[in-house]
Coordinates of C-alpha atoms in Angstrom, one line a residue:
M1 CA 148.8 104.4 86.0
T2 CA 147.3 102.0 83.3
R3 CA 146.4 104.2 80.4
H4 CA 143.3 103.0 78.7
F5 CA 141.9 104.3 75.3
I6 CA 138.1 104.0 75.6
D7 CA 137.5 107.2 73.3
V8 CA 139.4 109.9 71.5
D9 CA 139.7 112.1 74.2
D10 CA 141.6 109.8 76.5
L11 CA 144.3 111.6 74.6
N12 CA 145.2 115.1 75.0
R13 CA 146.2 117.2 71.7
E14 CA 149.6 117.0 72.5
E15 CA 149.2 113.0 72.8
L16 CA 147.1 112.7 69.8
G17 CA 149.6 114.3 67.6
T18 CA 152.2 112.0 69.0
V19 CA 150.2 109.1 68.2
L20 CA 149.7 110.5 64.6
D21 CA 153.5 111.0 64.3
R22 CA 154.3 107.7 65.3
A23 CA 151.7 106.4 62.9
A24 CA 153.1 108.2 59.9
E25 CA 156.4 107.3 60.6
Y26 CA 155.4 103.5 60.9
K27 CA 153.9 103.8 57.5
R28 CA 157.0 105.2 55.9
Q29 CA 158.8 102.5 57.3
R30 CA 156.5 99.8 56.2
R31 CA 156.5 101.3 52.9
E32 CA 160.2 101.5 52.5
G33 CA 160.6 97.8 53.8
I34 CA 162.3 99.2 57.1
P35 CA 161.6 96.6 60.2
H36 CA 160.1 98.5 63.4
P37 CA 159.9 95.7 65.9
D38 CA 159.0 98.3 68.7
L39 CA 156.7 95.8 70.6
E40 CA 159.0 92.7 70.4
R41 CA 157.5 89.9 72.8
R42 CA 154.6 91.9 73.4
T43 CA 151.4 90.2 73.2
L44 CA 147.8 91.9 72.8
G45 CA 144.6 90.1 73.3
M46 CA 141.7 90.7 71.0
V47 CA 138.4 90.0 72.6
F48 CA 135.5 90.0 69.9
E49 CA 131.8 90.2 70.6
K50 CA 131.0 91.7 67.2
P51 CA 132.5 90.4 63.9
S52 CA 135.1 92.3 62.1
S53 CA 137.3 92.2 59.2
R54 CA 139.4 95.5 59.4
T55 CA 139.7 95.4 62.9
R56 CA 141.1 92.1 63.3
I57 CA 143.3 92.3 60.5
S58 CA 144.9 95.3 61.5
F59 CA 145.5 94.8 65.0
E60 CA 146.8 91.5 64.4
T61 CA 149.2 92.4 61.4
G62 CA 150.2 95.6 63.2
M63 CA 151.3 93.7 66.0
T64 CA 153.4 91.4 64.0
Q65 CA 155.1 94.3 62.2
L66 CA 155.8 95.8 65.6
G67 CA 157.6 92.3 66.4
G68 CA 154.6 91.3 68.8
H69 CA 152.0 88.9 68.6
A70 CA 148.0 89.0 68.8
I71 CA 145.4 86.5 69.9
F72 CA 141.9 86.4 68.5
L73 CA 139.3 85.5 71.2
G74 CA 135.9 85.4 69.4
P75 CA 132.6 84.9 71.3
E76 CA 132.8 81.2 71.5
D77 CA 136.3 81.4 73.1
I78 CA 135.7 83.7 75.7
G79 CA 132.0 83.7 76.6
L80 CA 132.2 87.5 77.8
G81 CA 130.2 87.8 80.9
D82 CA 128.7 84.5 80.7
R83 CA 131.5 82.0 82.1
E84 CA 132.5 84.7 84.6
P85 CA 131.9 88.2 85.7
L86 CA 133.7 90.7 83.5
S87 CA 135.8 92.0 86.3
D88 CA 137.4 88.5 86.6
T89 CA 138.2 88.3 82.9
A90 CA 140.1 91.6 83.2
R91 CA 142.2 90.8 85.6
V92 CA 142.8 87.1 84.7
L93 CA 143.8 89.0 80.9
S94 CA 145.8 91.3 82.8
G95 CA 148.1 88.6 84.1
Y96 CA 148.6 87.3 80.5
V97 CA 148.8 89.7 77.7
D98 CA 150.4 93.2 77.6
A99 CA 147.2 95.0 76.2
A100 CA 143.6 94.1 75.3
M101 CA 141.9 95.3 72.6
V102 CA 138.1 94.6 72.5
R103 CA 135.3 95.0 70.0
L104 CA 132.0 94.7 72.0
F105 CA 128.1 95.9 71.6
D106 CA 127.9 97.7 75.2
H107 CA 130.0 100.5 75.8
G108 CA 129.3 99.9 79.5
D109 CA 131.1 96.3 79.4
L110 CA 134.1 98.0 78.2
E111 CA 134.3 100.4 80.9
T112 CA 134.1 97.7 83.2
L113 CA 136.8 95.7 81.5
A114 CA 138.9 98.8 81.7
A115 CA 138.2 99.6 85.5
N116 CA 139.4 96.2 86.3
A117 CA 142.3 95.6 83.9
T118 CA 145.8 96.3 85.0
V119 CA 147.1 96.5 81.3
P120 CA 145.9 99.1 78.8
V121 CA 142.5 98.4 77.0
V122 CA 141.5 99.6 73.7
N123 CA 138.3 100.1 72.6
G124 CA 138.2 98.6 69.0
L125 CA 134.4 99.5 68.6
T126 CA 131.2 99.6 70.6
D127 CA 127.7 100.7 70.2
D128 CA 128.8 104.3 71.7
A129 CA 132.2 104.8 70.2
H130 CA 134.9 104.0 67.6
P131 CA 137.9 105.9 68.3
C132 CA 140.5 103.9 66.3
Q133 CA 138.7 104.5 63.4
T134 CA 139.0 108.2 64.3
L135 CA 142.9 108.1 64.8
A136 CA 142.8 106.6 61.0
D137 CA 140.6 109.3 59.6
L138 CA 142.7 112.0 61.3
L139 CA 145.8 110.4 59.6
T140 CA 144.2 110.5 56.6
I141 CA 143.1 114.1 56.6
R142 CA 146.5 115.2 57.7
E143 CA 148.3 113.3 55.0
A144 CA 145.8 114.9 52.2
F145 CA 146.1 118.5 53.4
G146 CA 149.3 118.6 55.5
G147 CA 148.0 119.7 58.6
F148 CA 144.6 120.6 60.1
E149 CA 144.7 124.6 60.4
G150 CA 141.7 125.9 58.5
L151 CA 140.1 122.7 57.4
S152 CA 136.4 122.4 57.2
V153 CA 134.8 118.5 57.4
T154 CA 131.3 117.6 56.9
W155 CA 129.7 114.4 58.3
V156 CA 126.3 113.4 56.1
G157 CA 124.0 110.6 57.4
D158 CA 123.7 109.1 60.6
A159 CA 125.3 110.3 63.9
N160 CA 126.5 106.9 64.8
N161 CA 129.1 105.7 67.0
V162 CA 131.7 106.8 64.0
A163 CA 130.5 110.0 64.0
R164 CA 130.6 110.5 67.9
S165 CA 134.1 109.6 68.0
F166 CA 135.2 111.6 65.0
A167 CA 133.4 114.8 66.3
L168 CA 135.7 114.7 69.4
G169 CA 138.6 113.7 67.2
C170 CA 138.0 117.0 65.3
A171 CA 137.6 119.3 67.9
L172 CA 140.9 118.3 69.5
C173 CA 142.5 118.9 66.6
G174 CA 140.9 122.2 65.7
I175 CA 138.8 121.3 62.9
D176 CA 135.4 122.9 62.2
L177 CA 132.9 120.0 61.6
T178 CA 129.3 120.3 60.4
V179 CA 127.0 117.2 61.1
A180 CA 123.9 116.9 58.8
T181 CA 121.3 114.3 59.6
P182 CA 117.7 113.6 58.9
E183 CA 115.7 114.9 62.2
G184 CA 115.8 112.3 64.8
Y185 CA 119.5 111.0 64.0
A186 CA 121.5 113.9 65.0
L187 CA 124.4 114.1 67.2
D188 CA 123.5 114.1 70.9
D189 CA 123.7 117.0 73.1
A190 CA 126.3 115.5 75.4
H191 CA 128.8 114.9 72.5
I192 CA 128.4 118.4 71.1
E193 CA 129.1 119.8 74.7
R194 CA 131.9 117.4 75.1
A195 CA 133.5 118.3 71.9
G196 CA 133.2 122.0 72.3
E197 CA 135.2 121.5 75.6
L198 CA 137.8 120.3 73.5
G199 CA 138.0 122.8 70.7
P200 CA 135.6 124.3 68.0
T201 CA 131.8 123.0 68.7
P202 CA 130.4 121.1 66.0
E203 CA 127.8 122.7 63.9
T204 CA 124.5 120.6 63.5
T205 CA 121.7 121.0 60.4
H206 CA 119.2 118.8 58.5
D207 CA 120.1 120.2 55.2
P208 CA 122.9 118.2 53.6
A209 CA 123.5 120.4 50.8
E210 CA 124.0 123.6 53.1
A211 CA 126.6 121.5 55.3
V212 CA 128.4 120.1 52.2
A213 CA 128.8 123.7 50.8
G214 CA 132.6 124.8 51.0
A215 CA 133.6 121.5 52.6
D216 CA 137.2 120.3 52.2
V217 CA 135.9 116.8 53.2
V218 CA 132.7 115.2 53.3
Y219 CA 132.5 112.0 55.2
T220 CA 129.5 109.4 55.4
D221 CA 128.9 105.9 56.9
V222 CA 126.2 103.1 56.6
W223 CA 122.7 104.5 57.5
I224 CA 122.0 100.7 58.8
S225 CA 124.3 99.6 61.5
M226 CA 124.7 96.0 62.9
G227 CA 121.7 95.3 64.9
Q228 CA 119.7 98.2 63.3
E229 CA 118.3 95.6 60.3
E230 CA 114.8 95.7 61.5
E231 CA 114.6 99.4 61.2
R232 CA 115.9 99.2 57.2
D233 CA 112.8 100.7 55.6
E234 CA 112.4 103.4 58.3
R235 CA 115.9 104.5 57.9
L236 CA 116.1 104.4 54.1
A237 CA 113.1 106.5 54.0
A238 CA 114.4 109.1 56.6
F239 CA 118.1 109.2 54.9
E240 CA 116.7 109.1 51.2
D241 CA 118.1 112.8 50.5
F242 CA 121.6 112.2 52.4
Q243 CA 123.2 110.1 49.8
V244 CA 126.8 111.3 49.2
N245 CA 126.3 111.4 45.4
E246 CA 127.9 113.6 42.3
G247 CA 124.8 115.8 42.6
L248 CA 125.6 116.5 46.4
L249 CA 129.2 117.3 45.9
E250 CA 128.5 119.8 43.2
H251 CA 127.8 121.9 46.2
S252 CA 131.5 121.6 46.8
P253 CA 133.5 120.7 43.7
E254 CA 136.8 120.2 45.2
A255 CA 135.9 118.2 48.4
R256 CA 137.7 114.6 49.5
V257 CA 135.6 111.8 50.2
M258 CA 135.6 109.4 53.2
H259 CA 133.8 106.3 54.5
C260 CA 134.9 104.0 57.0
L261 CA 133.7 100.8 55.6
P262 CA 131.9 98.5 54.6
A263 CA 129.8 101.0 52.3
H264 CA 126.5 100.0 51.4
R265 CA 127.1 101.2 47.6
G266 CA 124.0 102.8 46.3
E267 CA 122.7 103.8 49.5
E268 CA 124.9 105.9 51.4
I269 CA 127.1 106.4 49.2
T270 CA 127.6 105.9 45.2
D271 CA 130.0 104.0 43.1
A272 CA 130.8 106.7 41.2
V273 CA 131.9 108.9 44.2
L274 CA 133.4 105.8 45.8
E275 CA 135.6 105.0 43.1
S276 CA 136.4 108.7 41.8
D277 CA 139.8 110.3 42.3
R278 CA 137.9 112.4 45.4
S279 CA 137.5 109.4 47.4
M280 CA 140.5 108.5 50.3
V281 CA 138.3 105.6 51.5
F282 CA 140.9 102.9 50.6
E283 CA 143.8 105.1 52.1
Q284 CA 141.8 105.7 55.2
A285 CA 141.3 101.8 55.4
E286 CA 144.9 101.0 55.3
N287 CA 145.4 103.9 58.0
R288 CA 143.6 102.0 60.5
M289 CA 146.7 99.6 60.9
H290 CA 149.0 102.4 61.0
A291 CA 147.2 104.5 63.6
Q292 CA 146.6 101.6 65.7
K293 CA 150.4 100.7 65.7
G294 CA 150.9 104.6 66.6
L295 CA 148.6 104.2 69.6
L296 CA 149.8 100.8 71.0
S297 CA 153.4 102.0 70.8
F298 CA 152.4 105.2 72.6
L299 CA 150.3 103.4 75.4
L300 CA 153.3 100.2 75.9
E301 CA 156.3 102.4 75.8

């Protein structure tokens, strides 16, 4: 049966551990200059509706390092859903490539592609979920702390697509997660329940200082995501007290800091924090490539 990666919980806890182990090994080999062409002569089709820097570069470079090849298909190349039904696109792609990574707006379009594809489909981001980012996040946390046992992580800001996938990943790994948001921007009940079925149920609060107290990791993301520009003034007012800055981090002096990038410096996070010794942000960005290599190897073995 074809395995897809639509969200983090398409992997069970053991499979997630396998993907992270492979990612760590690929990272070691890359840094030591050891070739690892495990996907030689394999091709990844990359379908983009949304612009990207990290997603395209990390997948394309990762496939090259694995001995394979990646093809970029932008909005003008494929005309997703315009030139032919999504189901036809999925079937045609399946005849050409060994796997497809898609970065779309509508999560339902992703599900349609996966339902009709006979090769693995990987979610490179939708408005609902960003599971590849979560793989990188978990790899980064595991590297920093040597594992997941006993860890406490706090998400501060908007419970967006990154936060939703991250909540599922934390639950799978047994991490205690607290999500601090303004009212109206909280993690939805469906994802809280879904995470609770996998592991520890995320705690929610509207008090960022309370949430950060005692945390091992503090994670934030932009307050204004792509497509939300018209809400800018409203969101800036709502999130005013949720900036990750030196004052907030006084409530957890040893906490490490994460951000999935791109960062709006001076909004959700300050330069001082992002560039501090506590920041794991750029290791986290590099780990996108290693985590995705582990995933592709797992799906295509």
